[in-house]
Tab-separated table of C-alpha atoms in Angstrom:
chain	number	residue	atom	x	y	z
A	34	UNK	CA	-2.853	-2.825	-17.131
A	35	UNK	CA	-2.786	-5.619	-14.671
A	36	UNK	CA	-2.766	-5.182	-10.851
A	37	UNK	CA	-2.747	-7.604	-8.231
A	38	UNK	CA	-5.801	-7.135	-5.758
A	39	UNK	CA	-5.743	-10.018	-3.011
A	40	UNK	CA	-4.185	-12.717	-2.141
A	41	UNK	CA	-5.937	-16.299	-1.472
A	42	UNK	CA	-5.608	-17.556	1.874
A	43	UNK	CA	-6.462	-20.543	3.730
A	44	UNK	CA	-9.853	-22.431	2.850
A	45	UNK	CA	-12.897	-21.734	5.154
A	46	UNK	CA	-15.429	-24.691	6.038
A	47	UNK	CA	-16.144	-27.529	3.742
A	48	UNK	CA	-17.887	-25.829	0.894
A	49	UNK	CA	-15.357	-24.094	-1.492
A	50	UNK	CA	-14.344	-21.300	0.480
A	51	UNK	CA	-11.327	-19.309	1.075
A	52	UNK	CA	-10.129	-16.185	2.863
A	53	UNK	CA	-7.976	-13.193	0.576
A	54	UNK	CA	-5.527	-10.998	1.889
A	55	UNK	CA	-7.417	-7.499	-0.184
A	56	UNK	CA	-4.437	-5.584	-1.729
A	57	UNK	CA	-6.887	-3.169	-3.634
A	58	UNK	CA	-9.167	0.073	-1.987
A	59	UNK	CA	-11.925	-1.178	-3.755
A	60	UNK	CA	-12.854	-4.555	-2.946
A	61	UNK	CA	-16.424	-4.585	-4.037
A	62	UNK	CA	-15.335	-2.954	-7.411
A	63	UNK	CA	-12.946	-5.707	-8.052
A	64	UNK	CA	-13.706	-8.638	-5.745
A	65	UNK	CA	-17.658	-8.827	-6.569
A	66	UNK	CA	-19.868	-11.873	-7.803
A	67	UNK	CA	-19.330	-12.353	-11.636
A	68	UNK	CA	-15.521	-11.087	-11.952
A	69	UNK	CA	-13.166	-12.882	-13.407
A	70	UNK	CA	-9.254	-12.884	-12.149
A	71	UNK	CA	-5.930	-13.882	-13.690
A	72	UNK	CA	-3.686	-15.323	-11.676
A	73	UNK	CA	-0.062	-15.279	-10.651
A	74	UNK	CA	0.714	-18.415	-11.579
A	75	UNK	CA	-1.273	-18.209	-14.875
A	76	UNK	CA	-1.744	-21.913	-14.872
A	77	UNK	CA	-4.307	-21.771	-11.664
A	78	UNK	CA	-6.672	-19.455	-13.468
A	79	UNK	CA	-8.796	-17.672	-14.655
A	80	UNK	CA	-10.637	-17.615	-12.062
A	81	UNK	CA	-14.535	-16.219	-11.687
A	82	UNK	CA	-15.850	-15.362	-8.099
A	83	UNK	CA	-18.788	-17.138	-7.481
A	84	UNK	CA	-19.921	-15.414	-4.321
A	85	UNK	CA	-18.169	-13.122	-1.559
A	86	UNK	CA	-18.765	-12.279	2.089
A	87	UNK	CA	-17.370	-10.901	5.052
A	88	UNK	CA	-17.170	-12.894	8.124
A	89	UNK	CA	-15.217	-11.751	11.149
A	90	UNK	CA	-13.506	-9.094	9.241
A	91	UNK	CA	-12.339	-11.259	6.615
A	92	UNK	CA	-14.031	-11.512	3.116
A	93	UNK	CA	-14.172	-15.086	1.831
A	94	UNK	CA	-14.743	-15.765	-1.593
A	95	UNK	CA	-15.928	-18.564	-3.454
A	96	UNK	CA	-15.127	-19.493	-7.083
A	97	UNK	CA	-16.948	-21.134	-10.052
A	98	UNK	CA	-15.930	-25.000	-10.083
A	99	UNK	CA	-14.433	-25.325	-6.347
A	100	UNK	CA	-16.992	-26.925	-4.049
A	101	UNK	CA	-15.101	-28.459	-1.122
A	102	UNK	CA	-12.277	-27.752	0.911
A	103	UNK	CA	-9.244	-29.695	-0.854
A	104	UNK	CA	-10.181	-27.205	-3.967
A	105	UNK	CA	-9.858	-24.466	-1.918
A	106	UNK	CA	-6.828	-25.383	-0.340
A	107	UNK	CA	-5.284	-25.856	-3.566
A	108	UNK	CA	-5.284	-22.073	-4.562
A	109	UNK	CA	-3.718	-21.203	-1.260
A	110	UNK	CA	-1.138	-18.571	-2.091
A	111	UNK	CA	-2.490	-18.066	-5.422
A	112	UNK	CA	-2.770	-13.939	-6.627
A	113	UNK	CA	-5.618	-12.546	-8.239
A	114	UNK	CA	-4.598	-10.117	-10.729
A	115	UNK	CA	-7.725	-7.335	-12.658
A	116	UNK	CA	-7.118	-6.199	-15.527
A	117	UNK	CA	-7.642	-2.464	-15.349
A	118	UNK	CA	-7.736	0.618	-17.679
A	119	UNK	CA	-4.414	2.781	-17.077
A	120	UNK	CA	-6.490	6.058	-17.161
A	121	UNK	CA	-9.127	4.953	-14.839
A	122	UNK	CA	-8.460	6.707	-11.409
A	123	UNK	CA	-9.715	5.622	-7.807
A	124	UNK	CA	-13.064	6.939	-6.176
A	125	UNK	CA	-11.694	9.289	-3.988
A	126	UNK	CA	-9.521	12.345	-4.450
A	127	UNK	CA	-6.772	11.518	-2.274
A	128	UNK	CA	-6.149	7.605	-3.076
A	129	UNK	CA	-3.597	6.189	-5.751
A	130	UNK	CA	-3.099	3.411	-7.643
A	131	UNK	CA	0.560	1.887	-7.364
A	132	UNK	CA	1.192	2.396	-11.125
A	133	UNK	CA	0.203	6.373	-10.774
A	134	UNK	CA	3.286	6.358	-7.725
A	135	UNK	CA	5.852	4.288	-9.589
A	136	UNK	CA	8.814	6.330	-10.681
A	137	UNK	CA	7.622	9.579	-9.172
A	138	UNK	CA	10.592	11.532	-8.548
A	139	UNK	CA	10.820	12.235	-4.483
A	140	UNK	CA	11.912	15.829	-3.245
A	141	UNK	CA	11.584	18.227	-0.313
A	142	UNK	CA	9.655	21.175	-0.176
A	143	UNK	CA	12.475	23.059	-1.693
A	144	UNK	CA	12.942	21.295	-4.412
A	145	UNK	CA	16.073	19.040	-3.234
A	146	UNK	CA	16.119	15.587	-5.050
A	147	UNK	CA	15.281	12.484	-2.402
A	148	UNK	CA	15.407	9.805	-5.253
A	149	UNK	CA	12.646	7.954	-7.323
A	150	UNK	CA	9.862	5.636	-5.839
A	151	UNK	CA	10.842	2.059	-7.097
A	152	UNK	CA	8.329	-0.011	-5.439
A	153	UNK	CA	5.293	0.482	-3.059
A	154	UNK	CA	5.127	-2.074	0.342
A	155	UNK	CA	1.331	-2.576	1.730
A	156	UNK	CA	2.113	-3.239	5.138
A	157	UNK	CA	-0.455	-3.846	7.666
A	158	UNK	CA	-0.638	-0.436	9.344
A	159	UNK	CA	0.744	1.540	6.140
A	160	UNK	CA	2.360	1.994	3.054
A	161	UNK	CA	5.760	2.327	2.162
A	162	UNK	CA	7.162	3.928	-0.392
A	163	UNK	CA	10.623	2.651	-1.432
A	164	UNK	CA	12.587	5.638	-3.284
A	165	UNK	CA	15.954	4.970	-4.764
A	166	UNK	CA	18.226	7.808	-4.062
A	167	UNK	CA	21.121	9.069	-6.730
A	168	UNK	CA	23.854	7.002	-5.043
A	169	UNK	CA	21.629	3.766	-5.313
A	170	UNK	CA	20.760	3.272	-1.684
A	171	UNK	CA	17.412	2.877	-0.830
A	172	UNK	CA	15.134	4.723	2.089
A	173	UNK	CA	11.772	3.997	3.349
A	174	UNK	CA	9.615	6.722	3.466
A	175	UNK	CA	5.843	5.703	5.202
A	176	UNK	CA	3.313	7.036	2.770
A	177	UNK	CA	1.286	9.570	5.640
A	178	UNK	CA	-0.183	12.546	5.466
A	179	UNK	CA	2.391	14.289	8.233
A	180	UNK	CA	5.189	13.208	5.807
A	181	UNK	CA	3.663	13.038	2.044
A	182	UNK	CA	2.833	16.379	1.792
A	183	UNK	CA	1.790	16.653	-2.225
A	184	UNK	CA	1.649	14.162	-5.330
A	185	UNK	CA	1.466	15.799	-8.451
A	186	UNK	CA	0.800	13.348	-10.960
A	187	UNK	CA	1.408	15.961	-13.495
A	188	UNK	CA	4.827	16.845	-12.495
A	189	UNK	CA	5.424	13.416	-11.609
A	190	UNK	CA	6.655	14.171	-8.508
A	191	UNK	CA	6.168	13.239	-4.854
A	192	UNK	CA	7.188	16.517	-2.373
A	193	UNK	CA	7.927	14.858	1.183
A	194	UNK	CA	8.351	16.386	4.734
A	195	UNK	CA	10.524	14.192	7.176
A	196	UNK	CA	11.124	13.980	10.305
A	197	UNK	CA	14.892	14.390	11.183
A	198	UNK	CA	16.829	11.100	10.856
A	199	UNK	CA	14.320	9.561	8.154
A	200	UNK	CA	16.498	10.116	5.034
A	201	UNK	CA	19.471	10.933	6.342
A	202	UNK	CA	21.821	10.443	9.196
A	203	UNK	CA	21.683	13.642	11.208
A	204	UNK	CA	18.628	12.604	13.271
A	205	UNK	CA	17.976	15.385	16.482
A	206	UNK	CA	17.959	13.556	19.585
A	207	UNK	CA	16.359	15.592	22.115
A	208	UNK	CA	15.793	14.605	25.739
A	209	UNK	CA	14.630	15.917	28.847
A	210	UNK	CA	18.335	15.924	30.359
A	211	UNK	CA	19.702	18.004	27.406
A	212	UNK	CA	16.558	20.462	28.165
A	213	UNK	CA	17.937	20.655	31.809
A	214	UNK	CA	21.545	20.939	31.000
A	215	UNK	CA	20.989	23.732	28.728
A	216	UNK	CA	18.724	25.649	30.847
A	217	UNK	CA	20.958	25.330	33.788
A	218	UNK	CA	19.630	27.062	36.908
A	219	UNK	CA	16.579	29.038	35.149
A	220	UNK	CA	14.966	25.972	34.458
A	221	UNK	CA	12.083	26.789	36.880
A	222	UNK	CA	11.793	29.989	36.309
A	223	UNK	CA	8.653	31.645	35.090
A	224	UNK	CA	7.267	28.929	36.404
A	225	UNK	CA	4.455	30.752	38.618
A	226	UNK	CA	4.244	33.917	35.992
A	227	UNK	CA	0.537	34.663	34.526
């Protein structure tokens, strides 16, 4: 199975080098001297990384055959896709791989069907899953822990707890003056009980 795990950015410095957006958890598993990357377009690879570093919180890689900067430039944009084994599973307990999410069917704790995930958005400050509901709308639902509550691979199922308004329309909108209003006179009261 192939996955996509970075991006290439622009070129760093003079010698070959370029920055990568990292779309995988495990950079130095797939992103290390010595392996070799298809590419999205096909015609720009394969390509083999030469040597890798991290410099102001961005790794730069190099590749086998570019040594200046008008090589490097030239795989701007370019994908770098692994080829890995569909059984293999992710170092720790709690991450996924997008293929193990895809087509999970989405419910709520008691049991009522959401939709199925369709596609998984890396965002900068989290993940999205987009789930297709019955009626073929779609709904974001952020992949966290207060809202993801289990993934059962086995079941192939994703049980979700949302906040009101995030799959449907009937958000609660509660304020301080509806607090007041309801509360009416006896709002301070009990106020200097033990």
């Amino acid at each position: 199975m192939q996955l996509v795990v970075a991006r290439i950015g622009r070129a760093h410095g003079i010698k070959g080098e370029v920055t990568v957006e990292v779309r995988t958890d495990e950079p130095e598993l797939r992103l290390g001297p010595g392996a070799v990357l298809e590419t999205e377009p096909a015609s720009a690879g394969p390509l083999t990384i030469e040597t890798g570093r991290v410099h102001s919180g961005r790794l730069l890689l190099r590749f086998q055959g570019v040594k200046d900067r008008t090589g490097a430039e030239a795989l701007r944009n370019i994908l770098l896709i692994a080829e890995v084994d569909p059984t293999e599973l992710p170092e720790e307990e709690d991450e996924y791989y997008d293929h193990q999410l895809m087509d999970l069917d989405v419910v709520l704790e008691d049991g009522t069907e959401i939709g199925r995930i369709t596609e998984i958005s890396h965002l900068p400050s989290q993940d999205l899953f987009i789930v297709e509901r019955p009626d073929g709308t779609e709904v974001m639902i952020p992949f966290v822990e207060e809202i993801v509550a289990e993934i059962d691979l086995e079941e192939q199922r994703c049980v979700i707890t949302p906040p009101p308004g995030l799959i449907d329309d009937r958000a609660e909108i509660a304020s301080a003056r509806d607090a007041e209003a309801g509360a009416g006179t006896d709002a301070g009261a009990g106020a200097g009980e033990v």
